[in-house]
DNA sequence: GCATTATTTAATGTATACGCAATGTAATGC
DNA sequence: GCATTACATTGCGTATACATTAAATAATGC
């Protein structure tokens, strides 16, 4: 954790608080909440809550519906598919850029570590640890890509699918083959083979997308 | 134009007003403006202006800098390059999806018309008309792609580069070859050839990107 | 004179007040 | 009973008041 601001503004507090409430499921997808209720809950006046909800609406986490309250957004299968398609493209773009950037072995150590962590986690079937390492890998990959717009868009959509991912973590098959892909991507980047990095990662992500969508359909999860 | 809201909220008025002021250059890139000043200018209190600036900050049009005022963002060459790279990828994705969607000739008429309009405009060297038709083509292409996330992201970044595009409209060479690409993309989509639609459009966009970046550098436009 | 501290200023962040419009409820006419 | 209209409620949009604090300025000691 980075050093906290001397005094965090109420609006920031509200943003973080709401995010946390949403991610944790305390404000479930589809639920409605009046500004006054949220303000009370967060211990502040309506003003900063209002500003926070407007910003989070811009980030696709909720919807402000006058007189109906703030609605926490749920994602349909189509939404998930759209987002995964987008993430596939953007992460693959990042992989290509990362390969072209000529990163040193040292630069790539976070990726390598994440892969190791996933391996360890897989061996002990520790899905939570695996998920953390997986997210670390993908986040770092995008960071290495270096396109700041891509970085923030990907981060944003990862937030949007966070709940869904957590929800499916225990019902999906252990990603045995996944790490082969990760290693292949890492190697392509280390070798500076941009086309390969792109295509391998694209394939990897496409597969994950298909798997997830099938899973959602199979379990009748129309909204997550 | 769609029927106006009975009563447009002040916040919406502020958003539209600020956008217009930014796009028109009345609030030049890099300039700073206090909330009070903007409120007076827009004829309303600080509250809706504040909400508007926060939302526009989320859209990358300006930056809220406490005590320094709202700064209208300018884009560096690197920024432009990042954005064009992103647009290249997302529009190409849209082209692929459009090709896979099995659109009828009728569905593709807007694209076809836009191409014709560009041709006409080119013949009379009417750059403004050409730019409008070109934007129409690209917007429609993305719309046909049908991924709503992609649609809104592309729209957003088009807003961000709007000024820069206007600025370079008269100093860049007439895009003689450009329409060949557009036609090729249209044909690939009509034929349902997704891979071709993707690659042709990707190439088209990459070229435009290179051209623009060269142009900015050549003219010493470090910030637009 | 220069650096440091105290003071003032001003712009923001936040709370609050208030009117309006949308929603629900009761009353009325048929 | 049912539809329609009047009424009450309430949640939001906006203005405004106030507190806070960063920045600018003045004052002080050396």
Tab-separated table of C-alpha atoms (C1' of nucleotides) in Angstrom:
chain	number	residue	atom	x	y	z
A	1	UNK	CA	0.000	0.000	0.000
A	2	UNK	CA	1.263	3.430	-0.863
A	3	UNK	CA	1.446	6.104	1.761
A	4	UNK	CA	-1.968	7.552	2.346
A	5	UNK	CA	-2.709	11.146	1.533
A	6	UNK	CA	-2.500	13.417	4.536
A	7	UNK	CA	-6.172	14.076	4.187
A	8	UNK	CA	-7.992	12.048	1.597
A	9	UNK	CA	-10.780	14.021	0.043
A	10	UNK	CA	-14.283	12.847	0.770
A	11	UNK	CA	-14.882	12.305	-2.905
A	12	UNK	CA	-11.901	9.961	-3.143
A	13	UNK	CA	-13.038	8.229	-0.007
A	14	UNK	CA	-16.445	7.805	-1.576
A	15	UNK	CA	-14.997	6.440	-4.801
A	16	UNK	CA	-12.823	3.928	-3.013
A	17	UNK	CA	-15.577	3.069	-0.582
A	18	UNK	CA	-18.132	2.484	-3.290
A	19	UNK	CA	-15.712	0.428	-5.330
A	20	UNK	CA	-14.971	-1.707	-2.346
A	21	UNK	CA	-18.658	-2.139	-1.570
A	22	UNK	CA	-19.276	-3.128	-5.173
A	23	UNK	CA	-16.334	-5.508	-5.509
A	24	UNK	CA	-17.085	-7.182	-2.213
A	25	UNK	CA	-20.678	-7.700	-3.238
A	26	UNK	CA	-22.109	-5.686	-0.352
A	27	UNK	CA	-23.799	-3.669	-3.049
A	28	UNK	CA	-24.907	-6.524	-5.289
A	29	UNK	CA	-25.219	-6.229	-9.034
A	30	UNK	CA	-28.609	-4.951	-9.961
A	31	UNK	CA	-29.352	-3.361	-6.613
A	32	UNK	CA	-30.522	0.255	-6.279
A	33	UNK	CA	-29.327	2.778	-3.729
A	34	UNK	CA	-30.422	6.306	-3.029
A	35	UNK	CA	-27.824	9.006	-2.726
A	36	UNK	CA	-28.917	9.756	0.802
A	37	UNK	CA	-28.538	6.115	1.798
A	38	UNK	CA	-25.028	5.919	0.395
A	39	UNK	CA	-24.082	9.219	1.963
A	40	UNK	CA	-25.190	7.999	5.347
A	41	UNK	CA	-23.423	4.702	4.838
A	42	UNK	CA	-20.188	6.450	3.959
A	43	UNK	CA	-20.582	9.040	6.664
A	44	UNK	CA	-20.569	12.123	4.525
A	45	UNK	CA	-22.936	14.506	2.790
A	46	UNK	CA	-24.551	13.890	-0.546
A	47	UNK	CA	-22.171	16.102	-2.487
A	48	UNK	CA	-19.064	13.923	-2.576
A	49	UNK	CA	-21.186	10.802	-2.980
A	50	UNK	CA	-22.850	12.357	-5.975
A	51	UNK	CA	-19.503	13.244	-7.512
A	52	UNK	CA	-18.250	9.744	-6.885
A	53	UNK	CA	-21.264	8.089	-8.466
A	54	UNK	CA	-20.952	10.273	-11.545
A	55	UNK	CA	-17.343	9.271	-11.933
A	56	UNK	CA	-18.058	5.603	-11.379
A	57	UNK	CA	-20.844	5.808	-13.896
A	58	UNK	CA	-18.230	6.989	-16.374
A	59	UNK	CA	-16.230	3.915	-15.489
A	60	UNK	CA	-19.121	1.615	-16.202
A	61	UNK	CA	-19.544	0.346	-12.678
A	62	UNK	CA	-22.963	1.765	-11.997
A	63	UNK	CA	-25.753	3.741	-13.501
A	64	UNK	CA	-27.300	6.887	-12.085
A	65	UNK	CA	-31.064	6.701	-12.473
A	66	UNK	CA	-32.773	9.821	-11.199
A	67	UNK	CA	-35.329	9.036	-8.478
A	68	UNK	CA	-34.631	5.323	-8.808
A	69	UNK	CA	-31.282	5.573	-7.149
A	70	UNK	CA	-27.895	4.416	-8.248
A	71	UNK	CA	-28.011	0.991	-9.840
A	72	UNK	CA	-25.048	-1.297	-9.553
A	73	UNK	CA	-24.475	-2.659	-13.021
A	74	UNK	CA	-24.634	-6.310	-13.801
A	75	UNK	CA	-23.118	-7.805	-16.908
A	76	UNK	CA	-24.924	-10.013	-19.359
A	77	UNK	CA	-23.179	-12.764	-21.272
A	78	UNK	CA	-23.072	-10.443	-24.268
A	79	UNK	CA	-21.423	-7.758	-22.136
A	80	UNK	CA	-18.834	-10.213	-20.901
A	81	UNK	CA	-18.166	-11.326	-24.440
A	82	UNK	CA	-17.748	-7.739	-25.605
A	83	UNK	CA	-15.367	-6.930	-22.819
A	84	UNK	CA	-13.305	-10.058	-23.263
A	85	UNK	CA	-13.056	-9.412	-26.951
A	86	UNK	CA	-11.797	-5.928	-26.232
A	87	UNK	CA	-9.339	-7.134	-23.633
A	88	UNK	CA	-8.079	-9.768	-26.039
A	89	UNK	CA	-7.264	-7.159	-28.613
A	90	UNK	CA	-5.738	-4.646	-26.245
A	91	UNK	CA	-3.603	-7.090	-24.318
A	92	UNK	CA	-2.336	-8.587	-27.534
A	93	UNK	CA	-1.470	-5.123	-28.730
A	94	UNK	CA	0.412	-4.603	-25.492
A	95	UNK	CA	2.262	-7.894	-25.989
A	96	UNK	CA	3.346	-6.765	-29.430
A	97	UNK	CA	4.524	-3.435	-28.117
A	98	UNK	CA	6.330	-5.081	-25.237
A	99	UNK	CA	8.171	-7.318	-27.675
A	100	UNK	CA	9.187	-4.319	-29.747
A	101	UNK	CA	10.351	-2.360	-26.751
A	102	UNK	CA	13.469	-4.445	-26.266
A	103	UNK	CA	12.969	-5.097	-22.589
A	104	UNK	CA	15.824	-6.583	-20.630
A	105	UNK	CA	15.531	-9.822	-18.714
A	106	UNK	CA	15.277	-7.695	-15.607
A	107	UNK	CA	12.349	-5.754	-16.977
A	108	UNK	CA	10.572	-9.028	-17.543
A	109	UNK	CA	11.181	-10.449	-14.095
A	110	UNK	CA	7.726	-9.554	-12.825
A	111	UNK	CA	6.216	-11.574	-15.646
A	112	UNK	CA	8.522	-14.478	-14.944
A	113	UNK	CA	7.716	-14.384	-11.258
A	114	UNK	CA	4.021	-14.301	-11.925
A	115	UNK	CA	4.344	-17.393	-14.066
A	116	UNK	CA	6.225	-19.180	-11.303
A	117	UNK	CA	3.612	-18.152	-8.788
A	118	UNK	CA	0.878	-19.503	-10.987
A	119	UNK	CA	2.723	-22.775	-11.295
A	120	UNK	CA	3.088	-23.095	-7.561
A	121	UNK	CA	-0.515	-22.178	-6.996
A	122	UNK	CA	-1.660	-24.694	-9.576
A	123	UNK	CA	0.341	-27.468	-7.985
A	124	UNK	CA	-1.492	-26.945	-4.712
A	125	UNK	CA	-4.761	-26.115	-6.448
A	126	UNK	CA	-4.823	-22.759	-4.727
A	127	UNK	CA	-7.176	-20.934	-7.015
A	128	UNK	CA	-7.100	-17.629	-5.180
A	129	UNK	CA	-3.332	-17.389	-5.413
A	130	UNK	CA	-3.457	-18.476	-9.011
A	131	UNK	CA	-5.969	-15.739	-9.822
A	132	UNK	CA	-3.832	-13.104	-8.131
A	133	UNK	CA	-0.735	-14.187	-10.035
A	134	UNK	CA	-2.684	-14.376	-13.275
A	135	UNK	CA	-3.946	-10.851	-12.819
A	136	UNK	CA	-0.425	-9.763	-11.988
A	137	UNK	CA	0.848	-11.293	-15.219
A	138	UNK	CA	-1.757	-9.632	-17.371
A	139	UNK	CA	-1.473	-6.278	-15.665
A	140	UNK	CA	2.284	-6.294	-15.969
A	141	UNK	CA	2.122	-7.343	-19.590
A	142	UNK	CA	-0.067	-4.364	-20.373
A	143	UNK	CA	2.183	-2.097	-18.361
A	144	UNK	CA	5.198	-3.275	-20.326
A	145	UNK	CA	3.315	-2.467	-23.491
A	146	UNK	CA	3.647	1.129	-22.424
A	147	UNK	CA	0.602	2.661	-24.107
A	148	UNK	CA	-0.909	4.608	-21.239
A	149	UNK	CA	-4.357	4.682	-22.829
A	150	UNK	CA	-4.361	0.941	-23.204
A	151	UNK	CA	-3.202	0.569	-19.633
A	152	UNK	CA	-6.052	2.574	-18.218
A	153	UNK	CA	-8.728	1.072	-20.437
A	154	UNK	CA	-7.657	-2.443	-19.543
A	155	UNK	CA	-7.557	-1.588	-15.857
A	156	UNK	CA	-11.036	-0.165	-16.101
A	157	UNK	CA	-12.541	-3.203	-17.765
A	158	UNK	CA	-10.777	-5.520	-15.401
A	159	UNK	CA	-12.641	-3.704	-12.667
A	160	UNK	CA	-15.887	-4.274	-14.461
A	161	UNK	CA	-15.399	-8.018	-14.764
A	162	UNK	CA	-13.858	-8.474	-11.339
A	163	UNK	CA	-16.996	-9.857	-9.741
A	164	UNK	CA	-17.691	-12.200	-12.596
A	165	UNK	CA	-14.190	-13.549	-12.476
A	166	UNK	CA	-14.386	-14.186	-8.766
A	167	UNK	CA	-17.718	-15.864	-9.274
A	168	UNK	CA	-16.413	-18.327	-11.835
A	169	UNK	CA	-13.107	-19.004	-10.167
A	170	UNK	CA	-14.224	-22.202	-8.502
A	171	UNK	CA	-16.491	-23.562	-11.185
A	172	UNK	CA	-14.022	-23.493	-14.024
A	173	UNK	CA	-11.475	-26.175	-14.791
A	174	UNK	CA	-7.975	-25.675	-13.441
A	175	UNK	CA	-6.066	-23.802	-16.138
A	176	UNK	CA	-3.437	-26.457	-16.655
A	177	UNK	CA	-2.412	-25.431	-20.125
A	178	UNK	CA	-2.561	-21.714	-19.456
A	179	UNK	CA	0.972	-21.353	-18.206
A	180	UNK	CA	2.428	-22.783	-21.370
A	181	UNK	CA	0.862	-19.848	-23.141
A	182	UNK	CA	2.203	-17.415	-20.606
A	183	UNK	CA	5.712	-18.766	-21.022
A	184	UNK	CA	5.422	-18.643	-24.772
A	185	UNK	CA	4.354	-15.015	-24.604
A	186	UNK	CA	7.196	-14.182	-22.268
A	187	UNK	CA	9.693	-15.879	-24.532
A	188	UNK	CA	8.382	-14.122	-27.602
A	189	UNK	CA	8.704	-10.800	-25.839
A	190	UNK	CA	12.193	-11.595	-24.608
A	191	UNK	CA	13.148	-12.616	-28.132
A	192	UNK	CA	11.665	-9.440	-29.546
A	193	UNK	CA	9.306	-11.377	-31.781
A	194	UNK	CA	6.371	-8.985	-31.879
A	195	UNK	CA	4.197	-10.911	-34.298
A	196	UNK	CA	4.568	-14.079	-32.286
A	197	UNK	CA	3.916	-12.336	-28.982
A	198	UNK	CA	0.769	-10.868	-30.453
A	199	UNK	CA	-0.551	-14.067	-31.967
A	200	UNK	CA	0.233	-16.308	-29.028
A	201	UNK	CA	-1.352	-13.971	-26.580
A	202	UNK	CA	-4.316	-13.374	-28.832
A	203	UNK	CA	-4.914	-17.071	-29.069
A	204	UNK	CA	-4.495	-17.449	-25.326
A	205	UNK	CA	-7.024	-14.759	-24.616
A	206	UNK	CA	-9.468	-15.986	-27.227
A	207	UNK	CA	-9.477	-19.390	-25.614
A	208	UNK	CA	-10.037	-17.933	-22.176
A	209	UNK	CA	-12.890	-15.907	-23.570
A	210	UNK	CA	-14.561	-18.891	-25.188
A	211	UNK	CA	-14.137	-20.955	-22.064
A	212	UNK	CA	-15.639	-18.266	-19.874
A	213	UNK	CA	-18.619	-17.627	-22.119
A	214	UNK	CA	-19.355	-21.346	-22.369
A	215	UNK	CA	-19.085	-21.603	-18.628
A	216	UNK	CA	-21.506	-18.758	-18.036
A	217	UNK	CA	-23.975	-20.264	-20.458
A	218	UNK	CA	-23.594	-23.750	-19.055
A	219	UNK	CA	-24.321	-22.555	-15.556
A	220	UNK	CA	-27.179	-20.361	-16.674
A	221	UNK	CA	-25.415	-17.248	-15.416
A	222	UNK	CA	-27.258	-14.743	-17.546
A	223	UNK	CA	-26.139	-11.867	-15.403
A	224	UNK	CA	-23.103	-11.521	-13.216
B	1	UNK	CA	-31.423	16.545	-34.509
B	2	UNK	CA	-33.410	14.628	-31.956
B	3	UNK	CA	-36.143	16.306	-29.992
B	4	UNK	CA	-34.604	18.307	-27.195
B	5	UNK	CA	-35.263	17.347	-23.631
B	6	UNK	CA	-38.095	19.289	-22.104
B	7	UNK	CA	-35.643	20.851	-19.730
B	8	UNK	CA	-31.994	20.056	-20.235
B	9	UNK	CA	-30.218	19.750	-16.945
B	10	UNK	CA	-27.626	22.363	-16.158
B	11	UNK	CA	-24.991	19.678	-15.872
B	12	UNK	CA	-25.708	18.466	-19.403
B	13	UNK	CA	-25.721	22.032	-20.620
B	14	UNK	CA	-22.352	22.510	-18.976
B	15	UNK	CA	-20.936	19.357	-20.540
B	16	UNK	CA	-22.108	20.294	-24.008
B	17	UNK	CA	-21.074	23.897	-23.536
B	18	UNK	CA	-17.596	23.006	-22.346
B	19	UNK	CA	-17.121	20.506	-25.144
B	20	UNK	CA	-18.139	23.100	-27.675
B	21	UNK	CA	-15.805	25.680	-26.141
B	22	UNK	CA	-12.988	23.153	-26.245
B	23	UNK	CA	-13.604	21.890	-29.772
B	24	UNK	CA	-13.998	25.380	-31.136
B	25	UNK	CA	-10.756	26.442	-29.539
B	26	UNK	CA	-12.324	29.147	-27.406
B	27	UNK	CA	-10.759	27.320	-24.508
B	28	UNK	CA	-7.367	26.593	-26.056
B	29	UNK	CA	-5.343	23.537	-25.237
B	30	UNK	CA	-3.174	24.177	-22.225
B	31	UNK	CA	-5.243	27.027	-20.876
B	32	UNK	CA	-6.435	27.137	-17.271
B	33	UNK	CA	-9.866	28.150	-16.066
B	34	UNK	CA	-11.285	28.550	-12.610
B	35	UNK	CA	-14.582	26.963	-11.767
B	36	UNK	CA	-16.072	30.313	-10.939
B	37	UNK	CA	-15.015	31.731	-14.279
B	38	UNK	CA	-16.559	28.840	-16.195
B	39	UNK	CA	-19.714	29.015	-14.112
B	40	UNK	CA	-20.131	32.667	-14.927
B	41	UNK	CA	-19.409	32.035	-18.570
B	42	UNK	CA	-22.032	29.318	-18.734
B	43	UNK	CA	-24.501	31.272	-16.657
B	44	UNK	CA	-24.934	28.809	-13.834
B	45	UNK	CA	-23.617	28.039	-10.385
B	46	UNK	CA	-20.437	26.141	-9.672
B	47	UNK	CA	-22.160	22.872	-8.868
B	48	UNK	CA	-23.143	21.712	-12.354
B	49	UNK	CA	-19.903	23.069	-13.783
B	50	UNK	CA	-17.984	21.054	-11.278
B	51	UNK	CA	-19.868	17.906	-12.137
B	52	UNK	CA	-19.295	18.552	-15.817
B	53	UNK	CA	-15.558	19.058	-15.403
B	54	UNK	CA	-15.249	15.866	-13.412
B	55	UNK	CA	-16.990	13.940	-16.137
B	56	UNK	CA	-14.965	15.517	-18.899
B	57	UNK	CA	-11.826	14.751	-16.952
B	58	UNK	CA	-12.897	11.126	-17.103
B	59	UNK	CA	-13.161	11.504	-20.839
B	60	UNK	CA	-9.657	12.836	-21.126
B	61	UNK	CA	-10.604	16.272	-22.369
B	62	UNK	CA	-9.346	18.249	-19.424
B	63	UNK	CA	-7.627	17.951	-16.124
B	64	UNK	CA	-8.896	19.242	-12.815
B	65	UNK	CA	-5.981	20.768	-10.964
B	66	UNK	CA	-6.997	21.943	-7.524
B	67	UNK	CA	-6.325	25.649	-7.052
B	68	UNK	CA	-4.825	25.917	-10.519
B	69	UNK	CA	-8.133	25.621	-12.270
B	70	UNK	CA	-9.280	23.288	-14.967
B	71	UNK	CA	-6.655	22.741	-17.609
B	72	UNK	CA	-7.681	21.980	-21.154
B	73	UNK	CA	-5.534	19.075	-22.197
B	74	UNK	CA	-3.137	19.289	-25.062
B	75	UNK	CA	-1.758	16.241	-26.786
B	76	UNK	CA	1.893	15.571	-27.391
B	77	UNK	CA	3.147	13.664	-30.397
B	78	UNK	CA	3.475	10.627	-28.155
B	79	UNK	CA	-0.120	11.017	-27.031
B	80	UNK	CA	-1.296	11.243	-30.608
B	81	UNK	CA	0.701	8.177	-31.489
B	82	UNK	CA	-0.771	6.240	-28.581
B	83	UNK	CA	-4.287	7.208	-29.509
B	84	UNK	CA	-3.858	6.431	-33.169
B	85	UNK	CA	-2.373	3.086	-32.339
B	86	UNK	CA	-5.364	2.325	-30.182
B	87	UNK	CA	-7.811	3.507	-32.815
B	88	UNK	CA	-6.029	1.403	-35.413
B	89	UNK	CA	-6.542	-1.697	-33.360
B	90	UNK	CA	-10.103	-1.029	-32.346
B	91	UNK	CA	-11.338	0.024	-35.754
B	92	UNK	CA	-9.712	-3.012	-37.316
B	93	UNK	CA	-11.422	-5.172	-34.750
B	94	UNK	CA	-14.686	-3.516	-35.702
B	95	UNK	CA	-13.999	-4.192	-39.379
B	96	UNK	CA	-13.454	-7.857	-38.608
B	97	UNK	CA	-16.660	-8.061	-36.626
B	98	UNK	CA	-18.568	-6.201	-39.309
B	99	UNK	CA	-17.370	-8.726	-41.872
B	100	UNK	CA	-18.469	-11.587	-39.668
B	101	UNK	CA	-21.852	-10.065	-38.990
B	102	UNK	CA	-23.168	-10.836	-42.478
B	103	UNK	CA	-24.456	-7.353	-43.179
B	104	UNK	CA	-26.673	-6.856	-46.183
B	105	UNK	CA	-25.861	-4.438	-48.972
B	106	UNK	CA	-28.420	-2.152	-47.433
B	107	UNK	CA	-26.701	-2.222	-44.053
B	108	UNK	CA	-23.539	-1.112	-45.777
B	109	UNK	CA	-25.074	1.757	-47.692
B	110	UNK	CA	-23.874	4.397	-45.249
B	111	UNK	CA	-20.324	3.216	-45.782
B	112	UNK	CA	-20.782	3.232	-49.529
B	113	UNK	CA	-22.269	6.708	-49.460
B	114	UNK	CA	-19.456	8.002	-47.314
B	115	UNK	CA	-16.960	6.702	-49.840
B	116	UNK	CA	-18.800	8.420	-52.666
B	117	UNK	CA	-18.903	11.639	-50.713
B	118	UNK	CA	-15.183	11.475	-50.099
B	119	UNK	CA	-14.629	10.954	-53.790
B	120	UNK	CA	-16.717	13.951	-54.699
B	121	UNK	CA	-15.054	16.076	-52.059
B	122	UNK	CA	-11.612	15.018	-53.245
B	123	UNK	CA	-12.429	15.906	-56.828
B	124	UNK	CA	-13.211	19.461	-55.805
B	125	UNK	CA	-10.495	19.515	-53.158
B	126	UNK	CA	-13.064	20.286	-50.507
B	127	UNK	CA	-11.184	19.191	-47.442
B	128	UNK	CA	-13.893	19.996	-44.928
B	129	UNK	CA	-16.415	17.831	-46.735
B	130	UNK	CA	-13.866	15.123	-47.146
B	131	UNK	CA	-13.116	15.144	-43.414
B	132	UNK	CA	-16.801	14.914	-42.555
B	133	UNK	CA	-17.313	11.980	-44.902
B	134	UNK	CA	-14.173	10.294	-43.636
B	135	UNK	CA	-15.362	10.592	-40.057
B	136	UNK	CA	-18.734	9.268	-41.139
B	137	UNK	CA	-17.075	6.249	-42.718
B	138	UNK	CA	-15.008	5.419	-39.685
B	139	UNK	CA	-17.819	6.009	-37.228
B	140	UNK	CA	-20.183	3.848	-39.234
B	141	UNK	CA	-17.608	1.118	-39.591
B	142	UNK	CA	-17.222	0.953	-35.840
B	143	UNK	CA	-20.961	1.028	-35.375
B	144	UNK	CA	-21.354	-1.898	-37.755
B	145	UNK	CA	-18.806	-3.769	-35.695
B	146	UNK	CA	-21.412	-3.779	-32.984
B	147	UNK	CA	-19.243	-3.956	-29.881
B	148	UNK	CA	-20.733	-1.189	-27.770
B	149	UNK	CA	-17.596	-0.793	-25.670
B	150	UNK	CA	-15.499	-0.330	-28.756
B	151	UNK	CA	-18.005	2.150	-30.120
B	152	UNK	CA	-17.855	4.362	-27.085
B	153	UNK	CA	-14.101	4.176	-26.645
B	154	UNK	CA	-13.515	5.103	-30.263
B	155	UNK	CA	-15.993	7.965	-30.032
B	156	UNK	CA	-14.241	9.211	-26.954
B	157	UNK	CA	-10.781	9.225	-28.486
B	158	UNK	CA	-12.080	10.794	-31.653
B	159	UNK	CA	-13.196	13.648	-29.450
B	160	UNK	CA	-9.752	13.907	-27.966
B	161	UNK	CA	-8.039	14.190	-31.349
B	162	UNK	CA	-10.685	16.364	-32.948
B	163	UNK	CA	-8.718	19.585	-32.607
B	164	UNK	CA	-5.522	18.027	-33.859
B	165	UNK	CA	-7.269	16.638	-36.874
B	166	UNK	CA	-8.785	19.988	-37.739
B	167	UNK	CA	-5.406	21.591	-37.289
B	168	UNK	CA	-3.666	19.302	-39.746
B	169	UNK	CA	-6.459	19.164	-42.283
B	170	UNK	CA	-4.950	21.796	-44.537
B	171	UNK	CA	-1.311	20.977	-44.163
B	172	UNK	CA	-1.494	17.336	-45.104
B	173	UNK	CA	-1.457	15.979	-48.619
B	174	UNK	CA	-4.782	15.221	-50.228
B	175	UNK	CA	-5.579	11.605	-49.384
B	176	UNK	CA	-5.713	10.395	-52.952
B	177	UNK	CA	-5.068	6.751	-52.248
B	178	UNK	CA	-7.199	6.608	-49.138
B	179	UNK	CA	-10.455	5.778	-50.863
B	180	UNK	CA	-9.029	2.690	-52.472
B	181	UNK	CA	-8.505	1.391	-48.963
B	182	UNK	CA	-12.014	2.330	-47.951
B	183	UNK	CA	-13.446	0.493	-50.897
B	184	UNK	CA	-11.330	-2.534	-50.218
B	185	UNK	CA	-12.538	-2.612	-46.620
B	186	UNK	CA	-16.126	-2.274	-47.720
B	187	UNK	CA	-15.726	-5.088	-50.222
B	188	UNK	CA	-14.093	-7.359	-47.693
B	189	UNK	CA	-16.948	-6.726	-45.282
B	190	UNK	CA	-19.562	-7.304	-47.969
B	191	UNK	CA	-17.793	-10.535	-48.907
B	192	UNK	CA	-17.648	-11.618	-45.297
B	193	UNK	CA	-13.880	-11.892	-45.398
B	194	UNK	CA	-13.059	-10.982	-41.817
B	195	UNK	CA	-9.321	-11.514	-41.983
B	196	UNK	CA	-9.037	-9.346	-45.061
B	197	UNK	CA	-11.251	-6.613	-43.646
B	198	UNK	CA	-9.077	-6.560	-40.561
B	199	UNK	CA	-5.756	-6.500	-42.344
B	200	UNK	CA	-6.723	-3.957	-44.993
B	201	UNK	CA	-8.145	-1.592	-42.461
B	202	UNK	CA	-5.246	-2.108	-40.113
B	203	UNK	CA	-2.843	-1.220	-42.859
B	204	UNK	CA	-4.925	1.779	-43.838
B	205	UNK	CA	-4.965	3.083	-40.320
B	206	UNK	CA	-1.302	2.394	-39.721
B	207	UNK	CA	-0.441	4.462	-42.765
B	208	UNK	CA	-2.640	7.314	-41.651
B	209	UNK	CA	-0.992	7.174	-38.261
B	210	UNK	CA	2.520	7.284	-39.688
B	211	UNK	CA	1.597	10.116	-41.992
B	212	UNK	CA	0.086	12.145	-39.189
B	213	UNK	CA	2.967	11.653	-36.815
B	214	UNK	CA	5.485	12.598	-39.510
B	215	UNK	CA	3.431	15.643	-40.279
B	216	UNK	CA	3.323	16.767	-36.683
B	217	UNK	CA	7.043	16.316	-36.335
B	218	UNK	CA	7.803	18.029	-39.624
B	219	UNK	CA	5.804	21.069	-38.623
B	220	UNK	CA	7.228	21.120	-35.143
B	221	UNK	CA	3.788	20.631	-33.610
B	222	UNK	CA	4.914	19.244	-30.303
B	223	UNK	CA	1.535	19.875	-28.740
B	224	UNK	CA	-1.838	20.099	-30.337
C	1	DG	C1'	19.830	41.726	1.805
C	2	DC	C1'	18.288	36.982	2.489
C	3	DA	C1'	15.973	33.316	4.452
C	4	DT	C1'	12.332	32.022	7.300
C	5	DT	C1'	7.992	32.441	9.360
C	6	DA	C1'	3.473	34.674	9.975
C	7	DT	C1'	-0.471	36.477	7.647
C	8	DT	C1'	-3.623	37.098	4.084
C	9	DT	C1'	-5.962	35.703	0.127
C	10	DA	C1'	-8.526	32.976	-2.790
C	11	DA	C1'	-10.098	28.744	-4.860
C	12	DT	C1'	-11.601	24.574	-3.820
C	13	DG	C1'	-14.113	20.788	-1.157
C	14	DT	C1'	-18.096	19.907	1.369
C	15	DA	C1'	-22.396	20.667	3.686
C	16	DT	C1'	-26.806	22.392	3.491
C	17	DA	C1'	-31.033	24.646	1.927
C	18	DC	C1'	-34.630	24.681	-1.164
C	19	DG	C1'	-37.639	24.237	-5.183
C	20	DC	C1'	-39.155	21.223	-8.673
C	21	DA	C1'	-40.612	17.295	-10.845
C	22	DA	C1'	-41.701	12.540	-10.658
C	23	DT	C1'	-43.892	9.031	-8.194
C	24	DG	C1'	-47.224	7.104	-5.315
C	25	DT	C1'	-51.718	7.687	-2.860
C	26	DA	C1'	-56.156	9.269	-1.844
C	27	DA	C1'	-60.343	11.257	-3.364
C	28	DT	C1'	-63.764	11.968	-6.635
C	29	DG	C1'	-66.938	11.168	-10.420
C	30	DC	C1'	-68.984	7.963	-13.207
D	1	DG	C1'	-65.678	-1.032	-9.134
D	2	DC	C1'	-62.816	1.637	-12.380
D	3	DA	C1'	-60.730	5.490	-14.237
D	4	DT	C1'	-59.298	9.994	-13.534
D	5	DT	C1'	-57.719	13.785	-11.149
D	6	DA	C1'	-56.032	16.213	-7.032
D	7	DC	C1'	-52.798	15.857	-3.436
D	8	DA	C1'	-48.819	14.496	-0.797
D	9	DT	C1'	-44.342	12.736	-0.707
D	10	DT	C1'	-39.693	12.392	-1.701
D	11	DG	C1'	-35.477	12.275	-4.158
D	12	DC	C1'	-32.850	14.941	-6.950
D	13	DG	C1'	-30.751	19.146	-9.194
D	14	DT	C1'	-28.908	23.325	-8.188
D	15	DA	C1'	-27.594	27.340	-5.610
D	16	DT	C1'	-25.330	28.973	-1.875
D	17	DA	C1'	-22.834	29.215	2.465
D	18	DC	C1'	-18.988	27.890	4.834
D	19	DA	C1'	-14.626	25.466	6.077
D	20	DT	C1'	-10.206	24.193	4.517
D	21	DT	C1'	-5.868	24.701	2.742
D	22	DA	C1'	-2.524	25.851	-0.908
D	23	DA	C1'	-0.410	29.728	-2.588
D	24	DA	C1'	0.998	34.359	-2.361
D	25	DT	C1'	2.501	38.132	0.293
D	26	DA	C1'	4.239	40.564	4.072
D	27	DA	C1'	6.885	40.699	8.189
D	28	DT	C1'	10.536	39.425	10.990
D	29	DG	C1'	15.148	38.058	12.579
D	30	DC	C1'	19.664	37.515	11.411
